[in-house]
Structures are given as structure tokens and as C-alpha cells.
PDB file of C-alpha atoms and ligand atoms in Angstrom:
ATOM      1  CA  MET A   1     110.844  18.068 131.859  1.00 72.00           C
ATOM      2  CA  ILE A   2     109.484  20.640 129.702  1.00 76.00           C
ATOM      3  CA  CYS A   3     106.094  21.958 129.871  1.00 92.00           C
ATOM      4  CA  GLU A   4     103.902  23.808 127.984  1.00 95.00           C
ATOM      5  CA  HIS A   5     103.956  26.611 129.770  1.00 96.00           C
ATOM      6  CA  GLU A   6     107.708  27.302 129.158  1.00 93.00           C
ATOM      7  CA  VAL A   7     107.035  27.049 124.982  1.00 89.00           C
ATOM      8  CA  GLY A   8     107.361  31.015 124.248  1.00 88.00           C
ATOM      9  CA  LEU A   9     108.942  32.435 126.960  1.00 93.00           C
ATOM     10  CA  HIS A  10     111.101  35.087 126.003  1.00 95.00           C
ATOM     11  CA  PRO A  11     112.790  35.610 129.666  1.00 96.00           C
ATOM     12  CA  LEU A  12     113.693  39.024 130.591  1.00 97.00           C
ATOM     13  CA  PRO A  13     116.798  40.273 132.745  1.00 97.00           C
ATOM     14  CA  PRO A  14     116.002  40.608 136.931  1.00 98.00           C
ATOM     15  CA  ARG A  15     114.723  43.748 137.364  1.00 98.00           C
ATOM     16  CA  THR A  16     116.398  44.003 141.104  1.00 98.00           C
ATOM     17  CA  ALA A  17     119.445  42.734 142.411  1.00 97.00           C
ATOM     18  CA  GLY A  18     117.235  41.019 145.932  1.00 98.00           C
ATOM     19  CA  CYS A  19     113.383  40.399 146.096  1.00 98.00           C
ATOM     20  CA  GLU A  20     111.851  43.040 144.901  1.00 98.00           C
ATOM     21  CA  GLU A  21     109.284  43.767 147.419  1.00 98.00           C
ATOM     22  CA  CYS A  22     111.735  43.086 150.514  1.00 98.00           C
ATOM     23  CA  LEU A  23     113.962  45.563 149.088  1.00 98.00           C
ATOM     24  CA  LYS A  24     110.966  48.252 149.798  1.00 98.00           C
ATOM     25  CA  THR A  25     110.120  47.411 152.701  1.00 97.00           C
ATOM     26  CA  GLY A  26     113.539  46.228 154.264  1.00 98.00           C
ATOM     27  CA  SER A  27     112.784  42.488 155.368  1.00 98.00           C
ATOM     28  CA  ARG A  28     115.214  39.067 154.494  1.00 97.00           C
ATOM     29  CA  TRP A  29     114.848  36.824 152.463  1.00 98.00           C
ATOM     30  CA  VAL A  30     116.188  33.273 152.483  1.00 98.00           C
ATOM     31  CA  HIS A  31     116.455  32.356 148.516  1.00 98.00           C
ATOM     32  CA  LEU A  32     115.797  34.056 145.491  1.00 98.00           C
ATOM     33  CA  ARG A  33     113.529  32.855 142.397  1.00 98.00           C
ATOM     34  CA  LEU A  34     113.395  34.563 138.845  1.00 98.00           C
ATOM     35  CA  CYS A  35     110.335  34.880 136.782  1.00 98.00           C
ATOM     36  CA  LEU A  36     111.035  34.140 133.715  1.00 98.00           C
ATOM     37  CA  THR A  37     107.676  36.213 132.148  1.00 98.00           C
ATOM     38  CA  CYS A  38     109.026  39.473 133.522  1.00 98.00           C
ATOM     39  CA  GLY A  39     112.223  39.452 135.645  1.00 98.00           C
ATOM     40  CA  HIS A  40     110.487  39.657 139.047  1.00 98.00           C
ATOM     41  CA  VAL A  41     112.929  38.659 141.540  1.00 98.00           C
ATOM     42  CA  GLY A  42     110.766  37.213 144.433  1.00 98.00           C
ATOM     43  CA  CYS A  43     111.900  35.326 147.555  1.00 98.00           C
ATOM     44  CA  CYS A  44     110.992  31.733 148.373  1.00 98.00           C
ATOM     45  CA  ASP A  45     108.606  29.733 150.422  1.00 98.00           C
ATOM     46  CA  SER A  46     110.926  29.762 152.963  1.00 98.00           C
ATOM     47  CA  SER A  47     111.125  33.407 153.643  1.00 98.00           C
ATOM     48  CA  PRO A  48     108.542  35.271 155.610  1.00 98.00           C
ATOM     49  CA  GLY A  49     107.632  37.198 152.502  1.00 98.00           C
ATOM     50  CA  LYS A  50     107.326  34.115 150.125  1.00 98.00           C
ATOM     51  CA  HIS A  51     107.054  37.009 147.266  1.00 98.00           C
ATOM     52  CA  ALA A  52     107.833  34.762 144.273  1.00 98.00           C
ATOM     53  CA  THR A  53     104.375  32.428 145.122  1.00 98.00           C
ATOM     54  CA  LYS A  54     102.521  35.790 146.153  1.00 98.00           C
ATOM     55  CA  HIS A  55     104.041  37.390 142.434  1.00 98.00           C
ATOM     56  CA  PHE A  56     102.640  34.293 140.430  1.00 98.00           C
ATOM     57  CA  HIS A  57      99.046  34.328 142.078  1.00 98.00           C
ATOM     58  CA  SER A  58      98.754  38.503 141.450  1.00 98.00           C
ATOM     59  CA  THR A  59     100.277  38.245 137.808  1.00 98.00           C
ATOM     60  CA  THR A  60      99.623  33.805 137.039  1.00 98.00           C
ATOM     61  CA  HIS A  61     103.252  34.175 135.596  1.00 98.00           C
ATOM     62  CA  PRO A  62     103.468  30.490 135.591  1.00 98.00           C
ATOM     63  CA  VAL A  63     107.234  29.560 135.382  1.00 98.00           C
ATOM     64  CA  MET A  64     110.063  30.959 137.778  1.00 98.00           C
ATOM     65  CA  ALA A  65     113.953  29.714 138.326  1.00 98.00           C
ATOM     66  CA  SER A  66     115.880  29.703 140.944  1.00 98.00           C
ATOM     67  CA  TYR A  67     118.020  33.025 141.399  1.00 98.00           C
ATOM     68  CA  GLU A  68     120.601  31.564 143.582  1.00 98.00           C
ATOM     69  CA  ARG A  69     124.386  31.079 142.635  1.00 97.00           C
ATOM     70  CA  GLY A  70     125.399  28.154 140.665  1.00 96.00           C
ATOM     71  CA  GLU A  71     121.586  26.789 140.425  1.00 97.00           C
ATOM     72  CA  ARG A  72     119.922  25.729 137.666  1.00 97.00           C
ATOM     73  CA  TRP A  73     116.402  24.545 137.943  1.00 97.00           C
ATOM     74  CA  ALA A  74     112.930  25.871 136.823  1.00 97.00           C
ATOM     75  CA  TRP A  75     109.525  25.453 138.154  1.00 98.00           C
ATOM     76  CA  CYS A  76     106.141  25.603 136.915  1.00 98.00           C
ATOM     77  CA  TYR A  77     103.974  26.573 139.650  1.00 98.00           C
ATOM     78  CA  ILE A  78     100.568  25.655 137.244  1.00 97.00           C
ATOM     79  CA  ASP A  79     102.320  21.763 136.846  1.00 97.00           C
ATOM     80  CA  GLU A  80     103.925  22.199 140.379  1.00 97.00           C
ATOM     81  CA  ALA A  81     106.981  20.523 138.676  1.00 97.00           C
ATOM     82  CA  GLU A  82     110.535  20.948 138.404  1.00 97.00           C
ATOM     83  CA  LEU A  83     111.449  21.775 135.143  1.00 96.00           C
ATOM     84  CA  ASP A  84     114.792  22.007 132.904  1.00 95.00           C
ATOM     85  CA  VAL A  85     116.104  26.074 132.687  1.00 95.00           C
ATOM     86  CA  PRO A  86     115.080  27.182 129.182  1.00 93.00           C
ATOM     87  CA  PRO A  87     118.593  27.756 127.019  1.00 93.00           C
ATOM     88  CA  GLU A  88     117.366  31.724 126.749  1.00 93.00           C
ATOM     89  CA  ALA A  89     117.185  32.319 130.383  1.00 96.00           C
ATOM     90  CA  GLU A  90     120.679  30.572 131.074  1.00 96.00           C
ATOM     91  CA  PRO A  91     122.142  33.538 130.619  1.00 96.00           C
ATOM     92  CA  LEU A  92     120.242  35.671 133.056  1.00 97.00           C
ATOM     93  CA  LEU A  93     120.955  33.214 136.372  1.00 98.00           C
ATOM     94  CA  ARG A  94     123.854  33.738 138.773  1.00 96.00           C
ATOM     95  CA  ASP A  95     127.070  31.332 138.167  1.00 92.00           C
TER      96      ASP A  95
HETATM   97 ZN1  LIG B 101     103.870  24.446 133.490  1.00 81.54          ZN
HETATM   98 ZN1  LIG B 102     110.339  38.410 149.612  1.00 81.54          ZN
HETATM   99 ZN1  LIG B 103     106.343  37.431 136.489  1.00 81.54          ZN
END
């Protein structure tokens, strides 16, 4: 599925190699998510910090993609639906 929030996205390269907030505080994360609006890397909801979801609530950037090796899926927080990775974001994700 493709949602309206994916239309017109211009994904930016990841700003950090790990969760931006966890790296600052020395916390650990479980999985990483990449914001397809601004390149913010945050941790998933199984991580103590839940920084990817917090990033959505503070910025309203709607679509993130998995930033885990070999994973290819995206998620729209507004539609609460799994999405295909937009082709422009594909080269930014990890092999
Ligand atoms: Zn959407
Ligand atoms: Zn985090
Ligand atoms: Zn963002």
C-alpha cells in the first residue's frame, strides 16, 4: 500500500548511525527506524526510549521506514498502516 503521506516525500540520508537521542544519553535500543521526512534515526516501541514514535509526536513527520539490515517496510503513523518503501528511500536503507 502507498498512502497520501508518502506522496511528495524527499527522503534525506540518516543523520546518525544509531538512535539520535539514545546516542546522546548512552541508552540502548532494540530496533531502528528512519524518518522519511528529515533523516532522523530513532528507536522502535520495543526500546525503552521509543524515540521514533516520540519524533512523530513532536514533529508530525508521518512516515518512517525500518532501518534494520535487510528489512524493507515503512509505516505511516497517521494511517497506522504498513507501507511499501518509496523507491527514493530504498538507497538510504541498510543492506
Ligand atoms: Zn499515511
Ligand atoms: Zn532511542
Ligand atoms: Zn523527521
